[in-house]
Amino acid sequence: MLQLRKSNERGHANHGWLDSYHTFSFADYFDRNHMHFSDLRVINEDFIQPTMRFGTHPHKDMEILTYVLQGAIAHKDSMGNVKTFTAGEFQIMSAGTGIYHSEFNPSESELLHLLQIWIMPNEQGIKPRYDQKQFADKEGATLILSPDAEGESFKVYQDMKLWRHQYKAHQKVELGLNSRRNYWLQVVKGNLTVNDIALATSDALGISAEELATIETSDEVEFLLFDLR
């Protein structure tokens, strides 16, 4: 079963300083048909104007992953972290028992473009934590999240894995799937087909009860593949 989520069908809120697209229901955007996908609760694609910020705000009992696609983000939180991370870097936070944090575009001229991803945890009330990392670009798959921090991946408190896939143009790749699992494929950039369904930048595809995903790329492609319960 394949569930296509086109980028232009997402929820959208333009606040001037923040232009945000919501894959799932978020804030003032509500769509009962797109509340979440398995334990994947939020994928927001945000464009933040120079010198603008998310003010200090709380989170609790949520796994929060940020992926910077353009620009840089300055982060400050109640755990004492004061960090800046740039395009290509990932940041993971477990909100656990509760945290406060703020996020800021420190540039005076460059737009900040990022994905913010929320995953519902399988443990409540854990000790909050923070980490950030830039994973090397490489052809094929890179493991970003896993329950046991496999390899160099971040630990995530959920029965799921997240892979970043990067391929050159005119490639054909077959990915074996577990038909008892659910998968969410989020295109970061490029044009491709997945089981003959055409996808472009910011499109997504929910995949359930399938054993194979056949990927064919038209140009240079990057996508995130979530392996979920």
Short mmCIF file of C-alpha atoms in Angstrom, two decimals:
data_model
loop_
_atom_site.label_atom_id
_atom_site.label_comp_id
_atom_site.label_asym_id
_atom_site.label_seq_id
_atom_site.Cartn_x
_atom_site.Cartn_y
_atom_site.Cartn_z
CA MET A 1 0.00 0.00 0.00
CA LEU A 2 1.40 3.38 -1.05
CA GLN A 3 0.22 6.74 0.29
CA LEU A 4 1.38 9.75 -1.76
CA ARG A 5 1.83 13.07 0.06
CA LYS A 6 2.53 15.83 -2.46
CA SER A 7 4.41 18.88 -1.20
CA ASN A 8 1.71 21.31 -2.38
CA GLU A 9 -0.95 19.46 -0.39
CA ARG A 10 0.75 20.00 2.98
CA GLY A 11 -0.44 22.46 5.59
CA HIS A 12 1.12 25.91 5.17
CA ALA A 13 1.62 28.89 7.47
CA ASN A 14 3.49 32.02 6.42
CA HIS A 15 4.22 34.32 9.35
CA GLY A 16 6.55 36.58 7.40
CA TRP A 17 9.65 35.75 9.43
CA LEU A 18 8.77 32.02 9.22
CA ASP A 19 7.39 30.16 6.21
CA SER A 20 6.43 26.65 7.33
CA TYR A 21 5.01 23.56 5.60
CA HIS A 22 3.41 20.82 7.71
CA THR A 23 3.29 17.20 6.55
CA PHE A 24 1.10 16.28 9.53
CA SER A 25 -1.38 18.26 11.63
CA PHE A 26 0.48 20.94 13.56
CA ALA A 27 -0.40 24.18 15.36
CA ASP A 28 -3.35 25.79 13.48
CA TYR A 29 -3.24 23.20 10.69
CA PHE A 30 -5.57 20.26 11.34
CA ASP A 31 -6.26 17.40 8.94
CA ARG A 32 -7.77 14.24 10.44
CA ASN A 33 -6.36 12.25 7.49
CA HIS A 34 -2.82 13.38 8.26
CA MET A 35 -2.38 13.31 12.03
CA HIS A 36 0.76 11.14 12.09
CA PHE A 37 2.25 8.06 10.45
CA SER A 38 3.00 5.30 12.96
CA ASP A 39 5.22 7.00 15.56
CA LEU A 40 6.24 9.79 13.18
CA ARG A 41 4.34 12.82 14.48
CA VAL A 42 5.81 15.92 12.79
CA ILE A 43 7.76 16.77 9.66
CA ASN A 44 7.90 20.54 9.28
CA GLU A 45 9.86 22.18 6.48
CA ASP A 46 10.77 25.64 7.76
CA PHE A 47 12.26 28.70 6.06
CA ILE A 48 13.41 31.29 8.63
CA GLN A 49 14.40 34.81 7.64
CA PRO A 50 17.80 36.29 8.62
CA THR A 51 18.12 37.36 12.31
CA MET A 52 14.71 35.85 13.16
CA ARG A 53 14.06 33.33 15.92
CA PHE A 54 11.80 30.84 17.64
CA GLY A 55 11.61 32.28 21.14
CA THR A 56 12.14 30.12 24.22
CA HIS A 57 9.45 27.44 24.38
CA PRO A 58 8.92 24.07 26.13
CA HIS A 59 8.85 20.44 24.97
CA LYS A 60 8.14 17.24 26.87
CA ASP A 61 8.24 13.50 26.04
CA MET A 62 9.18 13.84 22.38
CA GLU A 63 12.20 12.86 20.26
CA ILE A 64 13.07 15.93 18.16
CA LEU A 65 15.42 15.77 15.18
CA THR A 66 16.49 18.86 13.23
CA TYR A 67 18.23 18.67 9.84
CA VAL A 68 19.69 21.91 8.47
CA LEU A 69 19.49 22.12 4.66
CA GLN A 70 20.69 25.72 4.18
CA GLY A 71 22.23 28.32 6.45
CA ALA A 72 22.96 27.93 10.15
CA ILE A 73 20.95 27.68 13.35
CA ALA A 74 21.91 28.91 16.82
CA HIS A 75 20.47 26.79 19.63
CA LYS A 76 20.18 27.44 23.37
CA ASP A 77 18.43 25.21 25.90
CA SER A 78 17.73 24.64 29.59
CA MET A 79 20.29 21.80 29.66
CA GLY A 80 23.02 24.42 29.25
CA ASN A 81 23.73 23.78 25.58
CA VAL A 82 24.62 26.84 23.50
CA LYS A 83 25.41 25.52 20.03
CA THR A 84 25.46 26.50 16.37
CA PHE A 85 25.10 23.96 13.58
CA THR A 86 25.12 24.43 9.84
CA ALA A 87 23.89 22.96 6.55
CA GLY A 88 24.33 19.19 6.46
CA GLU A 89 24.25 18.75 10.25
CA PHE A 90 21.66 16.91 12.34
CA GLN A 91 20.64 17.68 15.92
CA ILE A 92 18.78 15.28 18.24
CA MET A 93 16.98 16.15 21.47
CA SER A 94 15.05 13.95 23.85
CA ALA A 95 12.64 16.31 25.59
CA GLY A 96 11.85 13.66 28.24
CA THR A 97 10.87 15.18 31.58
CA GLY A 98 10.88 18.63 30.00
CA ILE A 99 13.16 21.16 28.37
CA TYR A 100 13.05 24.78 27.22
CA HIS A 101 14.95 25.91 24.13
CA SER A 102 15.21 28.66 21.54
CA GLU A 103 16.38 28.61 17.92
CA PHE A 104 17.78 31.55 15.97
CA ASN A 105 18.98 32.34 12.46
CA PRO A 106 22.23 34.19 13.26
CA SER A 107 22.88 35.32 9.68
CA GLU A 108 22.13 38.88 8.60
CA SER A 109 21.62 37.83 4.99
CA GLU A 110 21.14 34.06 4.49
CA LEU A 111 17.86 32.21 4.73
CA LEU A 112 17.72 29.28 7.17
CA HIS A 113 16.08 26.17 5.70
CA LEU A 114 15.53 23.09 7.85
CA LEU A 115 13.46 20.02 8.54
CA GLN A 116 12.13 19.54 12.06
CA ILE A 117 11.01 15.99 12.80
CA TRP A 118 9.18 14.74 15.91
CA ILE A 119 9.00 11.06 16.85
CA MET A 120 6.76 9.84 19.66
CA PRO A 121 8.97 7.97 22.17
CA ASN A 122 8.35 4.53 23.66
CA GLU A 123 9.58 5.70 27.08
CA GLN A 124 8.13 8.59 29.06
CA GLY A 125 9.93 10.77 31.55
CA ILE A 126 13.50 10.06 30.44
CA LYS A 127 16.36 12.40 31.25
CA PRO A 128 16.60 15.09 28.55
CA ARG A 129 19.60 14.87 26.24
CA TYR A 130 21.21 16.70 23.30
CA ASP A 131 23.61 15.76 20.52
CA GLN A 132 24.57 17.02 17.07
CA LYS A 133 26.59 15.59 14.21
CA GLN A 134 27.41 15.93 10.53
CA PHE A 135 27.27 12.59 8.77
CA ALA A 136 29.56 12.19 5.77
CA ASP A 137 27.93 12.40 2.36
CA LYS A 138 28.12 9.10 0.53
CA GLU A 139 26.42 7.20 -2.25
CA GLY A 140 23.74 4.97 -0.76
CA ALA A 141 22.34 4.81 2.76
CA THR A 142 23.57 6.37 6.01
CA LEU A 143 21.99 5.37 9.32
CA ILE A 144 20.94 8.49 11.27
CA LEU A 145 18.71 7.12 14.09
CA SER A 146 18.46 3.69 15.71
CA PRO A 147 17.26 2.32 19.08
CA ASP A 148 20.76 1.11 20.05
CA ALA A 149 22.82 3.94 18.50
CA GLU A 150 24.07 1.42 15.96
CA GLY A 151 27.29 2.42 14.23
CA GLU A 152 27.65 6.18 14.44
CA SER A 153 23.90 6.87 14.52
CA PHE A 154 22.02 8.79 17.19
CA LYS A 155 20.03 6.80 19.73
CA VAL A 156 16.25 7.20 19.46
CA TYR A 157 13.78 6.08 22.12
CA GLN A 158 11.50 4.18 19.74
CA ASP A 159 11.39 0.98 17.69
CA MET A 160 12.42 2.72 14.48
CA LYS A 161 15.36 3.60 12.28
CA LEU A 162 16.03 6.53 10.01
CA TRP A 163 18.25 6.28 6.94
CA ARG A 164 19.45 9.10 4.70
CA HIS A 165 19.80 7.96 1.09
CA GLN A 166 21.87 9.82 -1.51
CA TYR A 167 22.11 8.81 -5.17
CA LYS A 168 23.42 10.24 -8.42
CA ALA A 169 21.28 10.74 -11.52
CA HIS A 170 20.03 7.79 -13.57
CA GLN A 171 20.43 5.17 -10.86
CA LYS A 172 18.16 2.21 -10.17
CA VAL A 173 18.18 0.83 -6.63
CA GLU A 174 16.07 -1.91 -5.07
CA LEU A 175 15.47 -1.64 -1.32
CA GLY A 176 14.18 -4.70 0.51
CA LEU A 177 11.37 -3.94 2.98
CA ASN A 178 9.72 -5.81 5.83
CA SER A 179 6.03 -6.14 4.91
CA ARG A 180 5.11 -6.04 8.62
CA ARG A 181 6.74 -2.60 9.03
CA ASN A 182 5.70 0.86 7.87
CA TYR A 183 8.00 3.20 5.96
CA TRP A 184 7.88 6.92 5.27
CA LEU A 185 10.02 8.24 2.42
CA GLN A 186 10.59 12.00 2.53
CA VAL A 187 12.31 13.58 -0.48
CA VAL A 188 14.89 16.20 0.48
CA LYS A 189 15.91 17.05 -3.08
CA GLY A 190 15.66 15.72 -6.60
CA ASN A 191 13.26 13.79 -8.81
CA LEU A 192 12.73 10.05 -8.62
CA THR A 193 10.18 7.29 -8.91
CA VAL A 194 9.36 4.79 -6.17
CA ASN A 195 7.52 1.72 -7.44
CA ASP A 196 6.62 3.81 -10.52
CA ILE A 197 5.20 6.70 -8.46
CA ALA A 198 6.85 10.02 -9.40
CA LEU A 199 8.21 12.12 -6.53
CA ALA A 200 9.90 15.52 -6.51
CA THR A 201 11.60 17.69 -3.89
CA SER A 202 9.56 17.81 -0.63
CA ASP A 203 7.10 15.11 -1.75
CA ALA A 204 6.66 12.03 0.46
CA LEU A 205 5.38 8.47 0.26
CA GLY A 206 3.97 6.27 3.01
CA ILE A 207 4.69 2.59 2.40
CA SER A 208 2.94 -0.31 4.15
CA ALA A 209 2.68 -4.07 3.52
CA GLU A 210 5.34 -3.95 0.79
CA GLU A 211 8.44 -6.11 0.36
CA LEU A 212 10.36 -4.01 -2.17
CA ALA A 213 10.89 -0.37 -3.06
CA THR A 214 12.33 0.18 -6.53
CA ILE A 215 14.00 3.58 -6.75
CA GLU A 216 14.84 5.22 -10.09
CA THR A 217 16.49 8.65 -10.08
CA SER A 218 16.21 11.33 -12.76
CA ASP A 219 18.83 13.59 -11.23
CA GLU A 220 20.87 13.85 -8.03
CA VAL A 221 18.59 12.72 -5.20
CA GLU A 222 18.49 12.76 -1.42
CA PHE A 223 15.70 11.31 0.68
CA LEU A 224 15.02 10.23 4.26
CA LEU A 225 13.57 6.75 4.82
CA PHE A 226 11.88 6.10 8.17
CA ASP A 227 11.51 2.42 9.16
CA LEU A 228 8.63 2.37 11.66
CA ARG A 229 6.43 -0.07 13.57
#
